CSV table of C-alpha atoms in Angstrom, one decimal:
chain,number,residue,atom,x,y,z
A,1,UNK,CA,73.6,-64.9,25.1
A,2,UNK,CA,72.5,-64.7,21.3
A,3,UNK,CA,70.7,-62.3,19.9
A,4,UNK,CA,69.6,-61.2,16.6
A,5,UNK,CA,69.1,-57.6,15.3
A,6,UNK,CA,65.8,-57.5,13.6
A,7,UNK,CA,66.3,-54.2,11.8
A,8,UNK,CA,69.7,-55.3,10.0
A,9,UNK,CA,70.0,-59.3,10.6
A,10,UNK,CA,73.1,-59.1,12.4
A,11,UNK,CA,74.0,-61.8,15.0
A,12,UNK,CA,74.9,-60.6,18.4
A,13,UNK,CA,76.5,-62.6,20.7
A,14,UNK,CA,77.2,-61.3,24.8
A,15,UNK,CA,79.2,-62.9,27.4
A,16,UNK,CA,81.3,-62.8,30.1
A,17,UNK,CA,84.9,-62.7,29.8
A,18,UNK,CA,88.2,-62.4,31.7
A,19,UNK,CA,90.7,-61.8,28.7
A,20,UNK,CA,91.0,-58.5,29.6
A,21,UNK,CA,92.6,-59.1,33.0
A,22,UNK,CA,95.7,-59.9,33.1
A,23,UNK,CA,95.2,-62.5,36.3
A,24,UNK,CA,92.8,-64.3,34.1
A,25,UNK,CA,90.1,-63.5,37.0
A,26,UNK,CA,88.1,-60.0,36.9
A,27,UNK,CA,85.2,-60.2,34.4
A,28,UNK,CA,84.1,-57.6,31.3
A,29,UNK,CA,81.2,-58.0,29.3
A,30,UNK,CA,82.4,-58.8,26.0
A,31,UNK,CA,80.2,-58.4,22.5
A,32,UNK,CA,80.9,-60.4,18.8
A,33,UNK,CA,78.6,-58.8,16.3
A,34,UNK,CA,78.3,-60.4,12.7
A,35,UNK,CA,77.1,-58.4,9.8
A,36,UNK,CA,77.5,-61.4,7.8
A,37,UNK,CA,75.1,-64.5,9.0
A,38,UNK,CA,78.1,-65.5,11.5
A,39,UNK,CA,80.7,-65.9,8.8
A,40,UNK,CA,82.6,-63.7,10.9
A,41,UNK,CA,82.4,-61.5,14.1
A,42,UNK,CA,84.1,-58.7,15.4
A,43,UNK,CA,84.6,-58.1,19.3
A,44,UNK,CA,83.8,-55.1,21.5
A,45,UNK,CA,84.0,-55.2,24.9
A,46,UNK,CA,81.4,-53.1,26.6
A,47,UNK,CA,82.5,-52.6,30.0
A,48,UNK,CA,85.2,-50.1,30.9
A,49,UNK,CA,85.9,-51.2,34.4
A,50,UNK,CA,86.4,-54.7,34.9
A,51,UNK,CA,84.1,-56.6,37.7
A,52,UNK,CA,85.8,-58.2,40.7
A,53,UNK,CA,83.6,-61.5,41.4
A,54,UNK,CA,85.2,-62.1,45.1
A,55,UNK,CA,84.0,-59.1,45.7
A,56,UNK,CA,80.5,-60.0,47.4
A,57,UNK,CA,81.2,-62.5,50.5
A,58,UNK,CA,78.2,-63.9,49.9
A,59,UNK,CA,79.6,-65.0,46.7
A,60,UNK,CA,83.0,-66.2,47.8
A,61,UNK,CA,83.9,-69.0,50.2
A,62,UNK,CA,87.0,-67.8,51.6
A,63,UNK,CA,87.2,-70.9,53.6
A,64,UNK,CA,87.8,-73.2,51.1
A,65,UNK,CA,91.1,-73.5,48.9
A,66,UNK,CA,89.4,-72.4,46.0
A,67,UNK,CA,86.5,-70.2,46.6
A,68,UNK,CA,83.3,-71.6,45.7
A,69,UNK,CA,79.8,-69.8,46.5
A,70,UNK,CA,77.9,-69.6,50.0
A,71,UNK,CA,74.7,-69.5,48.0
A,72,UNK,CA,73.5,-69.1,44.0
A,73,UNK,CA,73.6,-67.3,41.9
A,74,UNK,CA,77.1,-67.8,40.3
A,75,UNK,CA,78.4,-65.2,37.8
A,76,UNK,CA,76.9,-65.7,33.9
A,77,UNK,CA,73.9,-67.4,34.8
A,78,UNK,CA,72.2,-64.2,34.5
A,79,UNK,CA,73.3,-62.3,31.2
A,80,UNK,CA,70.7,-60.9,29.0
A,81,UNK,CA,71.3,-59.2,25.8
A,82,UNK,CA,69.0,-57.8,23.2
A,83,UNK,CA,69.6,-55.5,19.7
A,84,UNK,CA,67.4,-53.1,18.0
A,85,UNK,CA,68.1,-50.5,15.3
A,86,UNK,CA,72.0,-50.8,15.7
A,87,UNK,CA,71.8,-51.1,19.4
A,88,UNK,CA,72.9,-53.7,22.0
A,89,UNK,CA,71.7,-53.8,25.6
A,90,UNK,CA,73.5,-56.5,28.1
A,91,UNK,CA,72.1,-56.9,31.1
A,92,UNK,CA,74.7,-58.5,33.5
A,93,UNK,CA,75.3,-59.2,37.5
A,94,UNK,CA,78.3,-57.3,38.8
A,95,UNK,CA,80.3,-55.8,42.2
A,96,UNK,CA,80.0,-52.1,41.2
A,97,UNK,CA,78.3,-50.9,43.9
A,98,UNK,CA,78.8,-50.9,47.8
A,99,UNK,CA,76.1,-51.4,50.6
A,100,UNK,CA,77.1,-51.4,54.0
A,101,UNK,CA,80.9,-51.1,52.9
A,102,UNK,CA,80.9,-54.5,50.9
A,103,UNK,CA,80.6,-54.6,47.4
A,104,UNK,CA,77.5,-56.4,46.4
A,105,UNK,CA,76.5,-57.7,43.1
A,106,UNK,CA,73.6,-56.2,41.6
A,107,UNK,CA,71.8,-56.2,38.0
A,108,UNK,CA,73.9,-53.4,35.5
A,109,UNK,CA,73.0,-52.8,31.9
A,110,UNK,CA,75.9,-51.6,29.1
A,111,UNK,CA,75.2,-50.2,25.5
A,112,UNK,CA,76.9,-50.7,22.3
A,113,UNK,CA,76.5,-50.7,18.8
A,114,UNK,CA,76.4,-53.6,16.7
């Protein structure tokens, strides 16, 4: 997601990442903030836990060799972001929370500074 600070011009961009793991799997929400018209960005990640995707069944086919999804939708398709006043909001899907003992994924918004 791209965004744009209208108060100071800098470029926000927000996305999912899994840099931080070192599996290459669980997901953080990762920030690059430009103060310079994208000449160049500096990267925050916003998340202090990371997500486990497999953790909602509904989104992992454990019958199949390599997951896949029972139904839609996958992880990153819904990923907002938004800056005001020095501010960034992400709104992002993740496995924070349990219902019924199973993790499901729900929305979750994160702060930062840009």
């Amino acid at each position: 997601w791209v965004t744009v600070d209208p108060s100071n011009g800098h470029v926000v961009i927000a996305w999912l990442s899994s840099q931080y793991d070192a599996f290459n799997h669980r997901m953080d929400v990762v920030t690059a903030v430009s103060a310079n018209q994208g000449s160049s960005y500096t990267n925050s990640r916003l998340t202090t836990v990371s997500n486990e995707p497999d953790a909602d069944p509904n989104y992992f086919n454990y019958l199949q060799q390599f997951g896949g999804s029972f139904s839609v939708p996958q992880y990153g398709d819904y990923i907002q972001a938004a800056a005001m006043n020095g501010q960034v909001w992400v709104l992002f899907t993740g496995d924070y929370t349990a219902e019924l003992g199973t993790l499901q994924a729900d929305p979750y918004l994160v702060m930062g500074t840009d």
